[in-house]
Amino acid sequence: MPDQTAEHLASLSCQGKHILLGLSGGVDSVVLLHVLATLASRLEFQLSALHVHHGISPHADEWAQFCLDLCAEYNIVCKVAHVDIQPLRERLGIEAAARQLRHAALAEQDCDFIALAHHADDQAETLLLQLLRGAGMRGASGMPLARQQDNHILLRPFLNFPRTELLDYAQHHALRWVEDESNRDDGYPRNFVRHRVLDLLQERFPACRKTLARSAQHFAEAAELLDELAAQDGAGAIGEGLLEVAALSRLSASRAKNLLRYFLHQCGMPMPQSKQLEQMLHQLCSARRDAAVSVQFGNWQLRRFNGYAEVLPVLPPFDPALCLGWQGEETLPWLPLQREVLFTQATGEGISLRQLGSAPVTLRLRSGGESLRSHPRAARRSLKHLLQEHRVPPWQRERLPLLYCGDKLIAVVGVAIAADFRANTNEIGVVVSCK
């Protein structure tokens, strides 16, 4: 096990890098700690650990102290992250809420790699759970040995080893670990599969955990091929969070669904159920051209505008009387769009800084009847026509920041600047954008 782990880490060029171990204190993560601590000097990587304190068990404080003491014996830095599952518990359930917060806590750490102690038995359980949920090819792929996640690479070095090998290793090296009493509670879906389903299957199929893990690998290879097909089908049609609807219309139903799944995954959206995906595809491709297509899925929404599909988070309600004063800040939060308004100085660009000093500068929302003259020789245009002309999506029009100097509308951020407030060629200007 240490030799194969060393080979896996060497293939990822871990020399000189920082590996953070997710340490629960259970036997699996304790074995991984021992293996990584043994390899750290040979492979020349920095090792630290993070214990996530969920506060669910009455023994949670003891487990956290155990992890701190154990890492001290190895002379390894260990941090404890306290999380509160209550806000997510009702919506996600205890298991999913704890998992989401655990991954979020790990992702916040400053490191190159995050190592987790999942093994082949975990992979088999994950496959069965995903199949019982009706997962598609991607869901049935289980967990990969390594994958990029944000700024880290997530590692699971033990994924090809059964739990019995980890137990043998722990006993051979006289390791100490803690036992989570919740692991015996088969009211949790994973524990039910682990203790009731897989144990029963093993009576008839002794190698079931190993073969299920192998099946997950086959699904992963098939999912990779489907992604390659989607990338070919979407070539030139996907960019900057947009998908050209015509690309979907040209494909068979199966390939169109595959491309839409691929696009949603690229946007970071959780996978919808089959019926939801079919509804999305139907509305995108079949609704009349001027229809305002909007399909909500959890905290996300899929919209169509100007021939393109766009995925974005559901925006919260906003105060139509919102007014933010600007006094030279580089950024101001703009909650209606869940973005920031950026102010950048540049010579000969944007809004004249000199003129901005003539009256208080504020950011406001549209209230009706606004107009603006964006070119010296042009007539004043209503804000409604400007937004239509610049093809601003309808769901953004009421939320766009409008920049005022005193009572004068001088810019619609990202759309137009009033002609008499533009910076001259050699004048310092302020470029205002929304990111």
Tab-separated table of C-alpha atoms in Angstrom:
chain	number	residue	atom	x	y	z
A	1	MET	CA	0.000	0.000	0.000
A	2	PRO	CA	2.742	2.570	0.783
A	3	ASP	CA	4.594	1.644	-2.423
A	4	GLN	CA	1.540	2.101	-4.646
A	5	THR	CA	0.662	5.335	-2.846
A	6	ALA	CA	4.217	6.604	-3.407
A	7	GLU	CA	3.975	5.725	-7.096
A	8	HIS	CA	0.649	7.545	-7.380
A	9	LEU	CA	1.973	10.673	-5.631
A	10	ALA	CA	5.177	10.689	-7.696
A	11	SER	CA	3.090	10.609	-10.899
A	12	LEU	CA	1.382	13.803	-9.714
A	13	SER	CA	4.721	15.601	-9.153
A	14	CYS	CA	4.113	16.223	-5.459
A	15	GLN	CA	7.749	17.104	-4.695
A	16	GLY	CA	7.917	20.463	-2.943
A	17	LYS	CA	4.117	20.623	-2.728
A	18	HIS	CA	1.786	20.813	0.269
A	19	ILE	CA	-0.570	17.876	0.903
A	20	LEU	CA	-3.423	18.432	3.351
A	21	LEU	CA	-4.996	15.314	4.853
A	22	GLY	CA	-8.653	15.233	5.847
A	23	LEU	CA	-8.297	13.513	9.228
A	24	SER	CA	-11.443	12.221	10.926
A	25	GLY	CA	-9.601	10.081	13.473
A	26	GLY	CA	-11.176	6.874	12.133
A	27	VAL	CA	-9.051	3.937	11.061
A	28	ASP	CA	-9.050	4.853	7.352
A	29	SER	CA	-7.675	8.381	7.775
A	30	VAL	CA	-5.277	7.275	10.540
A	31	VAL	CA	-3.761	4.704	8.162
A	32	LEU	CA	-3.451	7.367	5.445
A	33	LEU	CA	-1.770	9.689	7.951
A	34	HIS	CA	0.766	6.990	8.800
A	35	VAL	CA	1.457	6.219	5.130
A	36	LEU	CA	1.826	9.867	4.116
A	37	ALA	CA	4.001	10.669	7.135
A	38	THR	CA	6.246	7.754	6.142
A	39	LEU	CA	6.515	9.013	2.543
A	40	ALA	CA	6.839	12.762	3.217
A	41	SER	CA	10.619	12.874	3.621
A	42	ARG	CA	11.263	10.419	0.769
A	43	LEU	CA	9.030	12.269	-1.727
A	44	GLU	CA	9.857	15.705	-0.260
A	45	PHE	CA	6.353	17.055	0.247
A	46	GLN	CA	4.900	19.065	3.132
A	47	LEU	CA	2.158	17.322	5.097
A	48	SER	CA	-0.515	18.826	7.341
A	49	ALA	CA	-3.963	17.739	8.503
A	50	LEU	CA	-7.422	19.202	9.040
A	51	HIS	CA	-10.058	17.737	11.342
A	52	VAL	CA	-13.611	18.964	10.705
A	53	HIS	CA	-15.590	19.214	13.953
A	54	HIS	CA	-19.276	18.713	13.050
A	55	GLY	CA	-20.527	18.796	16.633
A	56	ILE	CA	-22.984	15.964	15.918
A	57	SER	CA	-21.618	13.369	18.333
A	58	PRO	CA	-21.186	13.906	22.089
A	59	HIS	CA	-17.640	12.631	21.517
A	60	ALA	CA	-16.797	15.283	18.897
A	61	ASP	CA	-14.475	17.241	21.213
A	62	GLU	CA	-12.609	14.052	22.157
A	63	TRP	CA	-12.102	13.158	18.490
A	64	ALA	CA	-10.742	16.599	17.704
A	65	GLN	CA	-8.273	16.361	20.605
A	66	PHE	CA	-7.269	12.853	19.516
A	67	CYS	CA	-6.386	14.168	16.032
A	68	LEU	CA	-4.380	17.059	17.481
A	69	ASP	CA	-2.453	14.726	19.798
A	70	LEU	CA	-1.854	12.147	17.069
A	71	CYS	CA	-0.466	14.737	14.645
A	72	ALA	CA	1.742	16.142	17.400
A	73	GLU	CA	3.347	12.686	17.693
A	74	TYR	CA	4.211	12.903	13.977
A	75	ASN	CA	5.283	16.537	14.327
A	76	ILE	CA	2.618	17.478	11.786
A	77	VAL	CA	0.522	20.643	11.935
A	78	CYS	CA	-3.165	19.867	12.487
A	79	LYS	CA	-6.020	22.363	12.472
A	80	VAL	CA	-9.594	21.891	13.660
A	81	ALA	CA	-12.418	23.503	11.676
A	82	HIS	CA	-15.756	23.888	13.493
A	83	VAL	CA	-18.838	23.751	11.261
A	84	ASP	CA	-22.568	24.018	11.976
A	85	ILE	CA	-24.772	21.597	10.044
A	86	GLN	CA	-28.074	22.902	11.403
A	87	PRO	CA	-28.795	25.408	8.578
A	88	LEU	CA	-28.408	22.603	5.994
A	89	ARG	CA	-29.657	19.647	7.999
A	90	GLU	CA	-33.365	19.860	7.147
A	91	ARG	CA	-32.810	20.403	3.428
A	92	LEU	CA	-29.962	17.941	2.845
A	93	GLY	CA	-30.063	15.494	5.742
A	94	ILE	CA	-27.263	14.895	8.246
A	95	GLU	CA	-24.963	12.879	5.954
A	96	ALA	CA	-25.120	15.216	2.954
A	97	ALA	CA	-24.921	18.369	5.100
A	98	ALA	CA	-21.863	17.082	6.957
A	99	ARG	CA	-20.199	16.037	3.694
A	100	GLN	CA	-20.858	19.399	2.028
A	101	LEU	CA	-19.497	21.382	4.981
A	102	ARG	CA	-16.504	19.065	5.290
A	103	HIS	CA	-15.539	19.557	1.647
A	104	ALA	CA	-16.087	23.318	1.964
A	105	ALA	CA	-13.802	23.476	5.015
A	106	LEU	CA	-11.083	21.522	3.219
A	107	ALA	CA	-11.405	23.660	0.080
A	108	GLU	CA	-10.726	26.832	2.109
A	109	GLN	CA	-7.263	25.635	3.148
A	110	ASP	CA	-4.025	26.820	1.553
A	111	CYS	CA	-2.509	23.705	-0.021
A	112	ASP	CA	-1.772	22.017	-3.349
A	113	PHE	CA	-3.385	18.626	-2.714
A	114	ILE	CA	-6.196	17.410	-0.457
A	115	ALA	CA	-5.864	13.730	0.482
A	116	LEU	CA	-8.896	11.695	1.561
A	117	ALA	CA	-8.924	8.091	2.791
A	118	HIS	CA	-11.765	6.663	0.700
A	119	HIS	CA	-11.170	3.010	-0.227
A	120	ALA	CA	-12.665	0.365	-2.527
A	121	ASP	CA	-15.505	-0.426	-0.119
A	122	ASP	CA	-16.499	3.260	-0.126
A	123	GLN	CA	-16.452	3.187	-3.916
A	124	ALA	CA	-18.760	0.148	-4.023
A	125	GLU	CA	-21.181	1.787	-1.565
A	126	THR	CA	-21.166	5.012	-3.564
A	127	LEU	CA	-21.960	3.171	-6.794
A	128	LEU	CA	-24.917	1.327	-5.259
A	129	LEU	CA	-26.297	4.504	-3.682
A	130	GLN	CA	-25.993	6.392	-6.953
A	131	LEU	CA	-27.700	3.636	-8.922
A	132	LEU	CA	-30.539	3.548	-6.380
A	133	ARG	CA	-30.957	7.292	-6.898
A	134	GLY	CA	-31.260	6.761	-10.656
A	135	ALA	CA	-27.933	8.400	-11.442
A	136	GLY	CA	-26.639	8.618	-14.976
A	137	MET	CA	-23.217	7.702	-16.270
A	138	ARG	CA	-21.432	10.535	-14.477
A	139	GLY	CA	-23.042	9.738	-11.131
A	140	ALA	CA	-22.305	6.038	-11.494
A	141	SER	CA	-18.645	6.840	-12.128
A	142	GLY	CA	-18.098	7.036	-8.395
A	143	MET	CA	-15.049	8.785	-7.018
A	144	PRO	CA	-11.871	9.342	-9.079
A	145	LEU	CA	-8.358	8.678	-7.815
A	146	ALA	CA	-7.478	12.309	-8.473
A	147	ARG	CA	-9.318	15.298	-9.871
A	148	GLN	CA	-8.934	19.043	-10.029
A	149	GLN	CA	-11.222	20.893	-7.637
A	150	ASP	CA	-10.964	24.672	-7.595
A	151	ASN	CA	-7.316	25.453	-6.755
A	152	HIS	CA	-6.536	22.001	-5.383
A	153	ILE	CA	-6.122	18.457	-6.609
A	154	LEU	CA	-8.294	16.033	-4.650
A	155	LEU	CA	-6.509	12.729	-4.003
A	156	ARG	CA	-7.880	9.357	-2.926
A	157	PRO	CA	-4.753	7.165	-2.828
A	158	PHE	CA	-6.521	4.162	-1.232
A	159	LEU	CA	-9.372	3.917	-3.708
A	160	ASN	CA	-8.155	0.565	-5.092
A	161	PHE	CA	-7.618	-1.050	-1.680
A	162	PRO	CA	-10.357	-2.877	0.267
A	163	ARG	CA	-10.977	-1.830	3.849
A	164	THR	CA	-9.646	-5.178	5.107
A	165	GLU	CA	-6.164	-4.194	3.885
A	166	LEU	CA	-6.357	-0.903	5.782
A	167	LEU	CA	-7.369	-2.761	8.952
A	168	ASP	CA	-4.521	-5.242	8.510
A	169	TYR	CA	-2.080	-2.358	8.058
A	170	ALA	CA	-3.392	-0.569	11.152
A	171	GLN	CA	-3.094	-3.698	13.305
A	172	HIS	CA	0.356	-4.544	11.948
A	173	HIS	CA	1.637	-1.065	12.884
A	174	ALA	CA	-0.294	-0.971	16.190
A	175	LEU	CA	-2.077	2.238	15.199
A	176	ARG	CA	-4.714	3.898	17.390
A	177	TRP	CA	-7.984	5.343	16.097
A	178	VAL	CA	-11.458	6.390	17.223
A	179	GLU	CA	-14.754	4.684	16.460
A	180	ASP	CA	-17.706	6.826	15.354
A	181	GLU	CA	-20.813	5.301	16.920
A	182	SER	CA	-22.948	6.624	14.049
A	183	ASN	CA	-21.219	4.171	11.693
A	184	ARG	CA	-23.290	1.399	13.304
A	185	ASP	CA	-26.604	3.209	12.743
A	186	ASP	CA	-28.158	1.679	9.611
A	187	GLY	CA	-30.794	4.416	9.586
A	188	TYR	CA	-28.277	6.308	7.445
A	189	PRO	CA	-28.462	5.200	3.771
A	190	ARG	CA	-24.725	4.556	3.458
A	191	ASN	CA	-24.633	2.467	6.634
A	192	PHE	CA	-27.663	0.487	5.463
A	193	VAL	CA	-25.886	-0.340	2.194
A	194	ARG	CA	-22.643	-1.114	4.041
A	195	HIS	CA	-24.025	-3.394	6.763
A	196	ARG	CA	-27.234	-4.810	5.342
A	197	VAL	CA	-26.851	-4.856	1.554
A	198	LEU	CA	-23.158	-5.417	0.868
A	199	ASP	CA	-22.710	-7.895	3.709
A	200	LEU	CA	-25.616	-9.925	2.292
A	201	LEU	CA	-24.241	-9.700	-1.242
A	202	GLN	CA	-20.847	-10.834	-0.042
A	203	GLU	CA	-22.328	-14.120	1.170
A	204	ARG	CA	-23.185	-15.012	-2.423
A	205	PHE	CA	-20.614	-12.888	-4.259
A	206	PRO	CA	-17.438	-12.723	-2.108
A	207	ALA	CA	-15.682	-10.260	-4.415
A	208	CYS	CA	-18.690	-7.937	-4.806
A	209	ARG	CA	-16.969	-4.864	-3.328
A	210	LYS	CA	-14.028	-5.231	-5.686
A	211	THR	CA	-16.167	-5.882	-8.766
A	212	LEU	CA	-18.523	-2.987	-7.992
A	213	ALA	CA	-15.545	-0.663	-7.665
A	214	ARG	CA	-14.304	-1.959	-11.035
A	215	SER	CA	-17.731	-1.264	-12.553
A	216	ALA	CA	-17.496	2.323	-11.306
A	217	GLN	CA	-14.247	2.642	-13.237
A	218	HIS	CA	-15.965	1.366	-16.390
A	219	PHE	CA	-18.731	3.946	-15.918
A	220	ALA	CA	-16.082	6.638	-15.470
A	221	GLU	CA	-14.454	5.710	-18.789
A	222	ALA	CA	-17.842	5.760	-20.522
A	223	ALA	CA	-18.646	9.155	-18.975
A	224	GLU	CA	-15.337	10.471	-20.275
A	225	LEU	CA	-16.248	9.341	-23.792
A	226	LEU	CA	-19.656	11.053	-23.499
A	227	ASP	CA	-17.908	14.257	-22.438
A	228	GLU	CA	-15.631	14.034	-25.460
A	229	LEU	CA	-18.670	13.597	-27.710
A	230	ALA	CA	-20.392	16.572	-26.053
A	231	ALA	CA	-17.282	18.710	-26.521
A	232	GLN	CA	-17.340	17.863	-30.238
A	233	ASP	CA	-21.093	18.516	-30.535
A	234	GLY	CA	-20.714	21.819	-28.670
A	235	ALA	CA	-17.596	23.033	-30.487
A	236	GLY	CA	-18.066	26.728	-31.204
A	237	ALA	CA	-21.433	26.767	-29.427
A	238	ILE	CA	-20.260	27.015	-25.795
A	239	GLY	CA	-18.468	30.025	-24.374
A	240	GLU	CA	-18.539	32.413	-21.422
A	241	GLY	CA	-21.311	30.508	-19.662
A	242	LEU	CA	-23.573	30.446	-22.743
A	243	LEU	CA	-24.792	27.628	-24.972
A	244	GLU	CA	-26.148	28.280	-28.471
A	245	VAL	CA	-29.608	26.701	-28.564
A	246	ALA	CA	-29.320	25.952	-32.288
A	247	ALA	CA	-26.552	23.449	-31.467
A	248	LEU	CA	-29.049	21.482	-29.369
A	249	SER	CA	-31.739	21.612	-32.062
A	250	ARG	CA	-29.411	20.056	-34.645
A	251	LEU	CA	-28.794	16.917	-32.573
A	252	SER	CA	-30.748	13.770	-31.842
A	253	ALA	CA	-32.584	13.768	-28.512
A	254	SER	CA	-29.943	11.622	-26.805
A	255	ARG	CA	-27.008	13.704	-27.999
A	256	ALA	CA	-28.849	16.949	-27.213
A	257	LYS	CA	-29.427	15.779	-23.625
A	258	ASN	CA	-25.796	14.736	-23.392
A	259	LEU	CA	-24.648	18.179	-24.581
A	260	LEU	CA	-27.006	19.946	-22.179
A	261	ARG	CA	-25.747	17.803	-19.260
A	262	TYR	CA	-22.176	18.622	-20.246
A	263	PHE	CA	-22.959	22.354	-20.399
A	264	LEU	CA	-24.685	22.339	-16.996
A	265	HIS	CA	-21.743	20.470	-15.474
A	266	GLN	CA	-19.281	22.951	-17.006
A	267	CYS	CA	-21.265	25.755	-15.357
A	268	GLY	CA	-21.032	24.067	-11.964
A	269	MET	CA	-24.746	23.311	-11.785
A	270	PRO	CA	-25.879	20.115	-9.990
A	271	MET	CA	-27.317	17.509	-12.319
A	272	PRO	CA	-31.118	17.696	-12.668
A	273	GLN	CA	-33.277	14.605	-12.725
A	274	SER	CA	-34.203	13.082	-16.096
A	275	LYS	CA	-37.643	14.719	-16.264
A	276	GLN	CA	-36.173	18.110	-15.358
A	277	LEU	CA	-33.504	17.754	-18.022
A	278	GLU	CA	-36.119	16.847	-20.628
A	279	GLN	CA	-38.211	19.856	-19.580
A	280	MET	CA	-35.190	22.127	-19.962
A	281	LEU	CA	-34.409	20.751	-23.402
A	282	HIS	CA	-38.033	20.995	-24.540
A	283	GLN	CA	-38.408	24.624	-23.430
A	284	LEU	CA	-35.066	25.684	-24.891
A	285	CYS	CA	-35.741	24.162	-28.291
A	286	SER	CA	-39.528	24.305	-28.633
A	287	ALA	CA	-40.742	27.502	-26.953
A	288	ARG	CA	-41.572	30.322	-29.367
A	289	ARG	CA	-38.655	32.616	-30.181
A	290	ASP	CA	-39.864	35.567	-28.091
A	291	ALA	CA	-40.818	33.454	-25.046
A	292	ALA	CA	-39.048	34.144	-21.748
A	293	VAL	CA	-37.761	30.640	-21.024
A	294	SER	CA	-36.842	30.109	-17.370
A	295	VAL	CA	-36.509	26.734	-15.615
A	296	GLN	CA	-35.603	26.778	-11.926
A	297	PHE	CA	-33.695	23.890	-10.359
A	298	GLY	CA	-32.939	24.255	-6.658
A	299	ASN	CA	-30.924	27.432	-6.241
A	300	TRP	CA	-30.179	27.597	-9.973
A	301	GLN	CA	-32.072	28.675	-13.051
A	302	LEU	CA	-31.677	28.031	-16.757
A	303	ARG	CA	-32.739	30.886	-19.039
A	304	ARG	CA	-32.873	31.481	-22.790
A	305	PHE	CA	-32.303	34.828	-24.466
A	306	ASN	CA	-31.245	35.876	-27.945
A	307	GLY	CA	-30.717	32.275	-29.049
A	308	TYR	CA	-28.507	31.272	-26.101
A	309	ALA	CA	-29.039	29.314	-22.896
A	310	GLU	CA	-27.497	30.652	-19.720
A	311	VAL	CA	-27.153	29.119	-16.265
A	312	LEU	CA	-27.152	31.410	-13.255
A	313	PRO	CA	-27.961	31.247	-9.565
A	314	VAL	CA	-31.419	32.326	-8.454
A	315	LEU	CA	-31.101	35.994	-7.517
A	316	PRO	CA	-32.527	37.138	-4.182
A	317	PRO	CA	-35.198	39.846	-3.784
A	318	PHE	CA	-33.849	43.401	-3.831
A	319	ASP	CA	-34.784	46.797	-2.433
A	320	PRO	CA	-35.927	49.001	-5.361
A	321	ALA	CA	-34.942	52.079	-3.322
A	322	LEU	CA	-31.321	50.921	-3.008
A	323	CYS	CA	-28.846	53.825	-3.233
A	324	LEU	CA	-25.093	53.451	-2.660
A	325	GLY	CA	-22.801	56.440	-2.398
A	326	TRP	CA	-19.391	56.312	-4.110
A	327	GLN	CA	-16.485	58.163	-2.549
A	328	GLY	CA	-13.553	56.826	-4.532
A	329	GLU	CA	-13.751	53.132	-3.543
A	330	GLU	CA	-12.329	50.586	-5.991
A	331	THR	CA	-15.326	48.274	-5.514
A	332	LEU	CA	-18.868	48.451	-4.207
A	333	PRO	CA	-21.103	45.406	-3.612
A	334	TRP	CA	-24.165	45.271	-5.847
A	335	LEU	CA	-26.551	42.829	-4.176
A	336	PRO	CA	-29.364	42.876	-6.783
A	337	LEU	CA	-27.025	41.042	-9.202
A	338	GLN	CA	-24.869	39.383	-6.515
A	339	ARG	CA	-21.842	41.054	-8.111
A	340	GLU	CA	-19.431	43.921	-7.498
A	341	VAL	CA	-19.200	47.272	-9.281
A	342	LEU	CA	-15.560	48.036	-10.092
A	343	PHE	CA	-14.116	51.542	-10.475
A	344	THR	CA	-10.795	51.704	-12.348
A	345	GLN	CA	-8.939	54.869	-13.314
A	346	ALA	CA	-7.564	55.158	-16.856
A	347	THR	CA	-6.423	58.076	-19.025
A	348	GLY	CA	-8.860	58.967	-21.803
A	349	GLU	CA	-11.341	56.239	-20.936
A	350	GLY	CA	-14.629	55.981	-19.110
A	351	ILE	CA	-16.245	58.807	-17.136
A	352	SER	CA	-14.473	62.109	-16.506
A	353	LEU	CA	-13.100	62.048	-12.945
A	354	ARG	CA	-13.157	65.862	-12.924
A	355	GLN	CA	-16.868	65.978	-13.663
A	356	LEU	CA	-17.616	63.282	-11.106
A	357	GLY	CA	-16.415	65.741	-8.472
A	358	SER	CA	-19.161	68.228	-9.291
A	359	ALA	CA	-21.872	66.498	-7.195
A	360	PRO	CA	-22.399	63.396	-5.006
A	361	VAL	CA	-22.033	60.157	-6.988
A	362	THR	CA	-24.485	57.331	-6.320
A	363	LEU	CA	-25.490	53.936	-7.674
A	364	ARG	CA	-29.230	53.402	-7.990
A	365	LEU	CA	-31.759	51.096	-9.578
A	366	ARG	CA	-34.121	51.781	-12.442
A	367	SER	CA	-37.349	53.479	-11.375
A	368	GLY	CA	-38.928	54.314	-14.765
A	369	GLY	CA	-38.696	57.139	-17.300
A	370	GLU	CA	-34.869	57.311	-17.396
A	371	SER	CA	-33.145	58.459	-20.573
A	372	LEU	CA	-29.589	59.087	-21.698
A	373	ARG	CA	-27.725	60.605	-24.683
A	374	SER	CA	-24.728	58.334	-25.314
A	375	HIS	CA	-23.281	60.207	-28.357
A	376	PRO	CA	-22.823	63.980	-28.809
A	377	ARG	CA	-24.799	64.100	-32.048
A	378	ALA	CA	-27.432	61.550	-31.030
A	379	ALA	CA	-30.861	62.161	-29.561
A	380	ARG	CA	-31.645	61.140	-26.015
A	381	ARG	CA	-32.759	57.523	-25.823
A	382	SER	CA	-35.030	55.983	-23.248
A	383	LEU	CA	-33.380	53.466	-20.966
A	384	LYS	CA	-35.843	50.849	-22.203
A	385	HIS	CA	-34.640	51.231	-25.800
A	386	LEU	CA	-30.958	51.348	-24.782
A	387	LEU	CA	-31.246	48.066	-22.892
A	388	GLN	CA	-33.087	46.425	-25.784
A	389	GLU	CA	-30.547	47.766	-28.291
A	390	HIS	CA	-27.640	46.372	-26.240
A	391	ARG	CA	-29.470	43.054	-25.813
A	392	VAL	CA	-29.415	43.113	-22.039
A	393	PRO	CA	-31.321	40.020	-20.813
A	394	PRO	CA	-34.764	40.933	-19.421
A	395	TRP	CA	-34.027	39.448	-15.978
A	396	GLN	CA	-31.094	41.874	-15.562
A	397	ARG	CA	-32.806	45.091	-16.659
A	398	GLU	CA	-34.448	45.908	-13.328
A	399	ARG	CA	-31.259	44.993	-11.432
A	400	LEU	CA	-28.612	46.900	-13.399
A	401	PRO	CA	-26.675	49.596	-11.489
A	402	LEU	CA	-27.283	53.123	-12.772
A	403	LEU	CA	-24.614	55.734	-11.967
A	404	TYR	CA	-25.795	59.222	-11.018
A	405	CYS	CA	-23.878	62.455	-10.450
A	406	GLY	CA	-26.268	64.497	-8.364
A	407	ASP	CA	-29.627	63.970	-10.070
A	408	LYS	CA	-28.138	63.331	-13.525
A	409	LEU	CA	-28.019	59.804	-14.938
A	410	ILE	CA	-24.473	59.599	-16.294
A	411	ALA	CA	-24.045	55.887	-16.993
A	412	VAL	CA	-25.795	52.552	-17.197
A	413	VAL	CA	-22.983	50.325	-15.967
A	414	GLY	CA	-21.760	48.034	-18.708
A	415	VAL	CA	-24.128	49.542	-21.288
A	416	ALA	CA	-23.687	53.264	-21.976
A	417	ILE	CA	-22.122	56.545	-20.706
A	418	ALA	CA	-23.694	59.980	-21.083
A	419	ALA	CA	-21.851	61.832	-23.879
A	420	ASP	CA	-21.156	64.983	-21.863
A	421	PHE	CA	-19.557	62.972	-19.040
A	422	ARG	CA	-17.091	61.009	-21.161
A	423	ALA	CA	-13.389	61.511	-20.387
A	424	ASN	CA	-11.415	63.468	-23.013
A	425	THR	CA	-8.336	61.985	-24.646
A	426	ASN	CA	-5.792	63.308	-22.108
A	427	GLU	CA	-8.122	63.365	-19.112
A	428	ILE	CA	-8.217	60.931	-16.201
A	429	GLY	CA	-11.345	58.828	-16.427
A	430	VAL	CA	-13.062	56.177	-14.339
A	431	VAL	CA	-14.029	52.914	-16.051
A	432	VAL	CA	-17.043	51.432	-14.254
A	433	SER	CA	-17.881	47.766	-14.750
A	434	CYS	CA	-19.882	45.029	-13.023
A	435	LYS	CA	-18.198	41.693	-12.328
